């Protein structure tokens, strides 16, 4: 399909093609090229193996907006992570590429001359996802260094009160709408929180013991006692199969490890999403501060938006001892898009929604926080307003959360192409396009389409759920024409287990 183009590759054929276009006019040759492409795609999607599936395809030229190919372009289909195109575009539009998340460190007391903070330290998060090893040279010990450095700069050497993790900035459940229970222990189903650390997951390395029959050994990063392991996994004969299963029941931080590993085999690497990530944040922060010689008490707790209904946060009576600002939003968007990070996408939607809510509340005389819409609902309302500005008809995009993890969201291929067309002229066009994975180069397309005409040329967002496969973005033709496309395949299961649907 798109990978059959010869984009951005100087060649004799391309040179001759360009010469002919100039000499004879482009209409005939463009039509012939488009007819060939139309036939290729039509033949591909009409194969018998797709009989039970549903294809939705639209391809347009960004040179003049003409439709080059379409099939079921106005059919509502499950987008999977193609939903992130909409969340990313919305956040760029509403927040701006230079936006920075701010985490405030409040207290009722001032810092004494000796460096003592005689009171509680309230860490008030606003959704910054950059407290993570990935933003700190891969070193888990440095994930919360920005908070430590801010306190050190403020002269804090000792905290006598509790460390309180305040995640009340976002209102609503910690999961996106329609996320299923069996995803919630996985790294891609991590709970959202205004206080996020290390993507709200714990990396786990499981290795066999020294002898057959020994329990398997478990190493976690970052190190925390918040997660409890019930280890039922053992070491088996060297010729045995690797059979390991991790299970963290919903709403718990107890992980059951079952199965076995062959003696002498390599480590099994996994990741477990944590329950109550704000509590993990304060535990790791206390650990970091102690390691860096800032004395802290053993008192620590977390509080969410419902807790703040009973115990309101009155910032007018508090002092902002210090604060931490994230990297520019464009850098974080890059990670979200290229790695298809569900947590970040949902945090972006919540941030947009909460900022809209608080802007409106600032001018309202009567605002009962118990009856304010959730941050997610407010974010979706902002998305609806943004799509209206773009000119996408109401009902063409039915997102229920920000990441695409739910199967309750539906999008038309034509709507995705309209968004892609709009973002080409947006003030943040460069940041939006730079964030998309590049075929054969990086992100979720790093190992796809290598040694094809798409490699290094096609920029697109992937999307994968069970029986759902999508790809939408941009590609250049040999003639230098940029295409915007959306390919959506729903309800497809390959008959051959050795051939992926992506192929």
C-alpha positions as CSV (number, residue, x, y, z in Angstrom):
1,X,0.0,0.0,0.0
2,X,1.6,3.3,1.1
3,X,4.9,1.5,1.4
4,X,4.9,0.9,-2.3
5,X,5.6,4.6,-3.0
6,X,9.2,5.7,-3.7
7,X,9.3,8.8,-1.4
8,X,12.2,11.2,-1.0
9,X,14.6,8.9,-2.9
10,X,16.5,10.7,-5.7
11,X,16.4,8.3,-8.8
12,X,16.4,8.4,-12.5
13,X,12.7,7.4,-12.5
14,X,11.8,10.2,-10.2
15,X,13.8,12.7,-12.2
16,X,12.1,11.6,-15.5
17,X,8.7,11.6,-13.7
18,X,9.3,15.2,-12.5
19,X,10.5,16.3,-16.0
20,X,7.4,14.8,-17.6
21,X,5.1,16.5,-15.1
22,X,6.7,19.9,-16.0
23,X,6.7,19.3,-19.7
24,X,3.3,17.7,-20.2
25,X,1.3,18.8,-17.2
26,X,0.5,16.8,-14.1
27,X,-3.1,15.8,-14.6
28,X,-2.7,12.7,-16.7
29,X,0.3,11.3,-14.9
30,X,-1.1,12.1,-11.4
31,X,-4.4,10.4,-12.4
32,X,-2.5,7.4,-13.7
33,X,-0.4,7.1,-10.5
34,X,-3.5,7.5,-8.3
35,X,-5.3,4.8,-10.3
36,X,-2.5,2.4,-9.8
37,X,-2.5,3.2,-6.1
38,X,-6.3,2.8,-5.9
39,X,-6.1,-0.6,-7.6
40,X,-3.3,-1.8,-5.3
41,X,-5.3,-0.8,-2.1
42,X,-8.6,-2.1,-3.5
43,X,-7.0,-5.5,-4.4
44,X,-5.4,-5.7,-1.0
45,X,-8.4,-5.0,1.2
46,X,-10.7,-7.2,-1.0
47,X,-8.7,-10.4,-0.1
48,X,-10.7,-13.3,1.2
49,X,-8.8,-13.2,4.5
50,X,-10.5,-9.9,5.3
51,X,-14.0,-11.1,4.7
52,X,-15.0,-11.0,8.3
53,X,-13.1,-7.8,9.0
54,X,-13.9,-4.1,8.4
55,X,-11.5,-1.8,6.6
56,X,-11.7,2.0,6.7
57,X,-9.3,3.9,4.5
58,X,-8.8,7.5,3.4
59,X,-5.9,9.0,1.5
60,X,-5.7,12.7,0.5
61,X,-3.2,15.0,-1.1
62,X,-2.2,17.9,1.1
63,X,-1.2,19.8,-2.0
64,X,-4.8,20.5,-3.1
65,X,-6.9,18.4,-0.7
66,X,-8.2,16.0,-3.3
67,X,-9.2,12.5,-2.2
68,X,-6.9,9.9,-3.7
69,X,-8.5,6.8,-2.2
70,X,-11.3,6.1,0.2
71,X,-13.2,3.0,1.4
72,X,-15.6,3.1,4.3
73,X,-14.1,6.5,5.2
74,X,-17.2,7.6,7.0
75,X,-17.7,4.4,9.0
76,X,-17.1,4.7,12.8
77,X,-14.3,2.3,13.8
78,X,-12.3,1.6,17.0
79,X,-9.1,3.7,16.7
80,X,-6.9,2.1,19.4
81,X,-3.9,4.4,19.9
82,X,-4.8,6.5,16.9
83,X,-6.9,8.3,19.5
84,X,-3.6,9.9,20.7
85,X,-3.5,12.0,17.5
86,X,-6.5,13.8,18.8
87,X,-5.3,14.1,22.4
88,X,-1.9,15.3,21.3
89,X,-3.3,17.9,18.9
90,X,-5.8,19.1,21.5
91,X,-3.1,19.5,24.2
92,X,-0.7,21.3,21.8
93,X,-3.5,23.7,20.8
94,X,-4.7,24.4,24.3
95,X,-1.5,24.1,26.3
96,X,1.1,25.2,23.8
97,X,4.4,23.5,23.0
98,X,6.2,25.5,25.7
99,X,3.8,24.6,28.5
100,X,5.4,23.2,31.7
101,X,3.7,21.2,34.4
102,X,4.2,22.8,37.9
103,X,4.5,20.8,41.1
104,X,4.2,23.0,44.2
105,X,5.9,22.2,47.6
106,X,3.7,23.8,50.2
107,X,3.9,24.1,54.0
108,X,2.3,25.9,56.9
109,X,5.7,26.8,58.2
110,X,8.8,28.7,57.0
111,X,12.2,27.2,56.7
112,X,14.3,28.2,59.8
113,X,17.8,29.6,59.6
114,X,19.1,26.1,60.5
115,X,17.1,24.6,57.6
116,X,14.3,23.0,59.6
117,X,10.8,22.9,58.2
118,X,8.6,22.6,61.3
119,X,5.4,21.4,59.7
120,X,4.1,19.2,56.9
121,X,5.5,19.2,53.4
122,X,2.6,19.1,51.0
123,X,3.6,18.0,47.5
124,X,0.9,19.3,45.3
125,X,1.0,17.6,41.9
126,X,-0.5,18.8,38.6
127,X,0.1,15.9,36.4
128,X,3.8,16.1,35.6
129,X,4.9,12.8,34.1
130,X,8.6,13.6,34.0
131,X,9.5,12.4,37.4
132,X,10.8,9.2,35.8
133,X,14.1,7.4,35.1
134,X,13.5,7.9,31.3
135,X,14.0,11.7,31.8
136,X,17.0,11.2,34.2
137,X,19.5,9.2,32.2
138,X,17.7,5.9,33.0
139,X,18.6,6.2,36.7
140,X,15.7,5.3,39.0
141,X,17.5,7.0,41.9
142,X,17.3,10.3,40.1
143,X,13.6,10.3,39.2
144,X,12.8,12.6,42.1
145,X,16.0,14.6,42.2
146,X,14.2,17.7,40.8
147,X,12.2,17.8,44.1
148,X,15.3,17.2,46.2
149,X,17.1,20.0,44.4
150,X,14.2,22.4,44.8
151,X,14.1,21.8,48.5
152,X,17.9,22.0,48.8
153,X,17.8,25.4,47.0
154,X,15.1,26.5,49.5
155,X,17.5,25.7,52.3
156,X,15.6,22.7,53.7
157,X,17.7,20.2,55.7
158,X,15.1,18.7,58.0
159,X,11.3,18.1,57.8
160,X,9.6,17.5,61.1
161,X,6.1,17.0,59.8
162,X,4.5,14.5,57.4
163,X,5.2,14.3,53.7
164,X,1.7,14.6,52.1
165,X,1.3,13.6,48.5
166,X,-1.6,15.8,47.2
167,X,-3.1,14.3,44.0
168,X,-6.4,16.3,44.3
169,X,-5.7,18.4,41.2
170,X,-7.5,15.9,39.0
171,X,-11.1,14.9,39.8
172,X,-12.5,11.5,38.9
173,X,-11.4,7.9,38.9
174,X,-7.8,7.0,38.4
175,X,-8.6,5.0,35.2
176,X,-9.8,6.2,31.9
177,X,-13.4,5.5,30.9
178,X,-13.8,1.9,29.6
179,X,-10.4,0.6,30.7
180,X,-10.9,-3.0,31.5
181,X,-9.9,-4.7,34.8
182,X,-7.4,-7.1,33.1
183,X,-5.4,-4.1,31.7
184,X,-4.9,-2.4,35.1
185,X,-1.9,-4.4,36.3
186,X,-0.1,-3.9,33.0
187,X,2.3,-1.0,32.4
188,X,0.0,0.3,29.6
189,X,-3.0,0.4,32.0
190,X,-1.2,2.3,34.9
191,X,-3.5,4.5,37.1
192,X,-3.5,8.2,36.4
193,X,-2.5,10.6,39.2
194,X,-1.6,14.2,39.5
195,X,1.5,12.8,41.3
196,X,3.1,10.4,38.9
197,X,6.5,8.8,39.3
198,X,8.3,6.3,36.9
199,X,5.1,6.0,34.8
200,X,3.4,4.6,37.9
201,X,4.9,1.2,37.3
202,X,7.5,-1.0,39.0
203,X,10.0,-2.9,36.7
204,X,10.5,-6.5,37.8
205,X,13.4,-8.8,36.9
206,X,12.8,-12.5,37.7
207,X,15.7,-14.9,37.7
208,X,16.0,-18.6,38.5
209,X,17.6,-19.7,41.8
210,X,21.0,-21.4,42.1
211,X,19.6,-25.0,42.2
212,X,16.6,-26.9,40.9
213,X,13.7,-26.4,43.3
214,X,14.9,-23.0,44.7
215,X,12.5,-20.1,44.6
216,X,13.0,-17.7,41.7
217,X,14.6,-14.4,42.7
218,X,12.9,-11.1,42.3
219,X,14.5,-7.6,41.8
220,X,12.4,-4.5,41.5
221,X,13.2,-1.0,40.3
222,X,12.6,1.5,41.7
223,X,13.1,-0.2,45.1
224,X,10.0,0.1,47.2
225,X,8.2,-1.8,50.1
226,X,4.8,-0.6,48.8
227,X,4.6,-3.7,46.6
228,X,4.4,-7.1,48.3
229,X,5.3,-10.3,46.4
230,X,3.9,-13.7,47.1
231,X,6.5,-15.8,45.4
232,X,5.3,-19.3,44.3
233,X,7.7,-19.5,41.4
234,X,10.5,-22.1,41.4
235,X,13.6,-23.1,39.5
236,X,13.1,-26.1,37.1
237,X,15.4,-28.3,35.0
238,X,17.5,-26.5,32.4
239,X,15.5,-28.1,29.6
240,X,12.1,-27.1,30.9
241,X,9.9,-24.3,29.5
242,X,9.8,-20.7,30.9
243,X,6.4,-20.4,32.6
244,X,6.0,-17.2,34.7
245,X,2.8,-15.4,35.5
246,X,2.4,-12.1,37.5
247,X,-0.9,-11.2,39.0
248,X,-1.8,-8.0,40.9
249,X,-5.5,-8.0,41.9
250,X,-7.3,-4.8,41.2
251,X,-7.0,-2.3,44.0
252,X,-4.2,-4.1,45.7
253,X,-0.4,-3.8,45.9
254,X,0.2,-7.5,46.4
255,X,1.7,-9.4,43.5
256,X,1.4,-13.2,43.1
257,X,4.3,-14.8,41.2
258,X,3.6,-18.3,39.8
259,X,5.3,-20.7,37.5
260,X,8.9,-21.7,36.9
261,X,12.1,-20.7,35.1
262,X,14.8,-23.2,33.7
263,X,18.0,-23.3,35.7
264,X,20.6,-21.0,34.3
265,X,18.2,-19.1,32.1
266,X,18.2,-15.4,31.5
267,X,16.0,-13.0,33.6
268,X,12.4,-12.6,32.7
269,X,11.7,-8.8,32.6
270,X,8.3,-7.4,33.3
271,X,6.5,-4.3,34.6
272,X,3.7,-4.0,37.1
273,X,1.4,-1.0,37.4
274,X,1.2,0.2,41.0
275,X,-2.1,1.0,42.9
276,X,-2.2,4.4,44.5
277,X,0.8,6.0,42.7
278,X,0.6,9.1,44.9
279,X,1.6,7.0,47.8
280,X,4.5,5.5,45.8
281,X,5.5,9.1,45.0
282,X,5.8,10.1,48.7
283,X,7.5,6.9,49.7
284,X,10.2,7.3,47.0
285,X,10.5,11.0,47.8
286,X,11.2,10.3,51.5
287,X,13.7,7.6,50.4
288,X,15.4,10.1,48.0
289,X,15.6,12.9,50.6
290,X,17.1,10.6,53.2
291,X,19.7,9.3,50.8
292,X,20.6,13.0,50.0
293,X,20.9,13.8,53.8
294,X,17.6,15.7,54.2
295,X,16.1,14.4,57.5
296,X,12.4,13.4,57.3
297,X,9.9,11.9,59.7
298,X,8.2,8.5,59.2
299,X,4.9,10.2,58.7
300,X,3.6,10.2,55.1
301,X,0.3,9.9,53.3
302,X,-1.5,10.7,50.1
303,X,-4.8,12.5,49.6
304,X,-7.0,12.7,46.5
305,X,-9.8,15.0,45.3
306,X,-12.4,13.3,47.4
307,X,-10.3,13.6,50.5
308,X,-10.0,17.3,49.8
309,X,-13.8,17.7,49.9
310,X,-13.4,16.9,53.6
311,X,-10.0,18.5,54.1
312,X,-9.9,21.5,51.6
313,X,-6.5,22.7,50.4
314,X,-6.3,26.4,51.2
315,X,-3.3,27.6,49.4
316,X,-3.9,31.1,50.6
317,X,-2.8,30.0,54.1
318,X,0.2,28.0,52.9
319,X,3.6,29.0,51.8
320,X,5.1,27.7,48.6
321,X,8.5,26.6,49.9
322,X,9.6,25.6,46.4
323,X,8.3,24.3,43.1
324,X,9.4,22.1,40.2
325,X,8.6,22.7,36.6
326,X,8.7,20.0,33.9
327,X,10.5,20.0,30.6
328,X,8.6,21.8,27.8
329,X,5.4,20.0,26.7
330,X,6.8,19.3,23.2
331,X,9.4,17.0,24.7
332,X,6.8,15.1,26.7
333,X,4.5,14.9,23.7
334,X,7.4,13.3,21.8
335,X,7.6,10.5,24.3
336,X,3.8,10.0,24.4
337,X,3.5,9.7,20.6
338,X,6.6,7.7,19.8
339,X,6.2,5.2,22.6
340,X,2.4,5.3,22.6
341,X,2.3,6.0,26.3
342,X,-1.3,5.7,27.5
343,X,-0.7,7.3,30.9
344,X,0.8,10.4,29.4
345,X,-2.0,10.7,26.9
346,X,-4.6,10.5,29.6
347,X,-2.7,13.0,31.8
348,X,-2.8,15.4,28.8
349,X,-6.5,15.1,28.5
350,X,-7.0,15.6,32.2
351,X,-4.7,18.6,32.3
352,X,-6.6,20.3,29.4
353,X,-9.9,19.6,31.1
354,X,-8.9,20.7,34.6
355,X,-7.4,24.0,33.3
356,X,-10.7,24.7,31.5
357,X,-12.7,23.9,34.6
358,X,-10.6,26.1,36.8
359,X,-10.6,29.0,34.4
360,X,-14.4,28.9,34.3
361,X,-14.6,28.4,38.1
362,X,-12.5,31.5,38.7
363,X,-15.3,33.7,37.3
364,X,-18.1,31.8,39.0
365,X,-19.7,32.8,42.3
366,X,-21.1,29.4,43.2
367,X,-18.8,26.5,42.7
368,X,-19.4,23.3,44.6
369,X,-16.4,21.0,44.0
370,X,-18.6,17.9,44.8
371,X,-20.6,18.6,41.7
372,X,-17.9,19.8,39.3
373,X,-17.5,17.5,36.2
374,X,-14.6,15.1,36.2
375,X,-11.4,16.3,34.7
376,X,-11.8,13.7,32.0
377,X,-15.3,14.9,31.1
378,X,-14.1,18.5,30.9
379,X,-11.2,17.4,28.7
380,X,-13.6,15.7,26.3
381,X,-15.7,18.8,26.2
382,X,-12.6,20.8,25.3
383,X,-11.9,18.2,22.6
384,X,-15.4,18.7,21.2
385,X,-14.9,22.4,21.0
386,X,-11.5,22.0,19.4
387,X,-12.9,19.6,16.7
388,X,-15.7,22.1,16.0
389,X,-13.0,24.7,15.4
390,X,-11.2,22.3,13.1
391,X,-14.5,21.8,11.2
392,X,-14.9,18.1,12.0
393,X,-18.6,17.3,12.2
394,X,-20.1,16.3,15.6
395,X,-20.4,12.6,15.9
396,X,-17.4,11.8,13.7
397,X,-15.1,11.5,16.7
398,X,-16.5,9.7,19.8
399,X,-13.6,9.5,22.2
400,X,-14.3,8.4,25.7
401,X,-10.8,8.9,27.2
402,X,-7.4,10.1,26.0
403,X,-5.3,7.1,25.2
404,X,-7.3,4.7,23.0
405,X,-7.1,1.9,25.5
406,X,-10.9,1.6,25.7
407,X,-13.0,-0.1,23.0
408,X,-15.8,2.4,23.7
409,X,-14.2,5.1,21.5
410,X,-15.0,5.4,17.8
411,X,-13.5,7.5,15.0
412,X,-14.1,7.9,11.3
413,X,-11.1,7.6,9.0
414,X,-12.2,10.8,7.3
415,X,-12.1,12.6,10.7
416,X,-8.5,11.5,11.3
417,X,-7.4,12.7,7.9
418,X,-9.2,16.0,8.5
419,X,-7.2,16.4,11.8
420,X,-4.0,15.6,10.0
421,X,-4.7,18.1,7.3
422,X,-5.5,20.8,10.0
423,X,-2.3,20.2,11.9
424,X,-0.2,20.8,8.8
425,X,-1.1,24.5,9.1
426,X,-1.3,24.7,12.8
427,X,1.2,27.0,14.7
428,X,2.5,23.8,16.4
429,X,2.8,21.9,13.2
430,X,6.5,21.2,13.6
431,X,6.1,19.8,17.1
432,X,3.1,17.6,16.1
433,X,4.9,16.1,13.1
434,X,8.2,15.7,15.0
435,X,6.4,13.6,17.7
436,X,5.1,11.0,15.3
437,X,7.0,7.7,14.9
438,X,9.1,7.4,11.8
439,X,8.9,4.1,9.8
440,X,12.0,2.0,10.3
441,X,13.6,4.6,12.6
442,X,12.0,5.1,16.0
443,X,9.1,4.7,18.3
444,X,6.5,2.1,17.6
445,X,7.5,2.0,14.0
446,X,11.2,1.4,14.6
447,X,11.1,-2.2,13.4
448,X,8.4,-1.8,10.8
449,X,8.6,-1.1,7.1
450,X,12.4,-1.4,7.0
451,X,14.0,-1.6,3.5
452,X,10.8,-0.2,2.0
453,X,10.0,3.1,0.4
454,X,8.4,4.1,3.7
455,X,11.6,3.8,5.8
456,X,12.6,7.3,7.0
457,X,9.7,8.9,5.1
458,X,6.4,7.8,6.6
459,X,5.5,9.4,9.9
460,X,2.4,7.9,11.5
461,X,0.7,6.9,14.7
462,X,0.1,3.2,15.3
463,X,-2.8,1.7,17.1
464,X,-3.2,-1.9,18.4
465,X,-5.8,-3.7,20.4
466,X,-6.9,-7.2,20.1
467,X,-8.4,-7.5,16.6
468,X,-7.8,-3.8,16.0
469,X,-5.0,-2.4,13.9
470,X,-4.6,1.2,12.8
471,X,-2.0,3.5,11.2
472,X,-2.6,7.2,10.4
473,X,-0.2,9.9,9.4
474,X,1.8,11.3,6.5
475,X,3.9,10.0,3.6
476,X,5.7,11.7,0.7
477,X,5.5,10.4,-2.9
478,X,8.5,10.3,-5.3
479,X,7.0,13.4,-6.9
480,X,7.3,15.3,-3.6
481,X,3.6,15.3,-2.9
482,X,2.7,14.9,0.8
483,X,-0.2,12.5,1.5
484,X,-2.3,12.3,4.7
485,X,-3.8,8.9,5.3
486,X,-5.7,6.8,7.8
487,X,-5.8,3.0,7.6
488,X,-8.1,1.3,10.1
489,X,-8.6,-2.4,10.3
490,X,-11.2,-3.8,12.8
491,X,-12.4,-7.3,13.7
492,X,-9.4,-9.0,12.0
493,X,-7.7,-12.1,13.3
494,X,-5.0,-13.7,11.0
495,X,-5.7,-17.3,10.1
496,X,-1.9,-18.0,10.3
497,X,-0.6,-17.4,13.8
498,X,2.9,-16.9,12.3
499,X,1.8,-13.9,10.3
500,X,1.0,-10.7,12.1
501,X,-1.9,-8.4,11.3
502,X,0.6,-5.6,10.9
503,X,2.1,-7.4,7.9
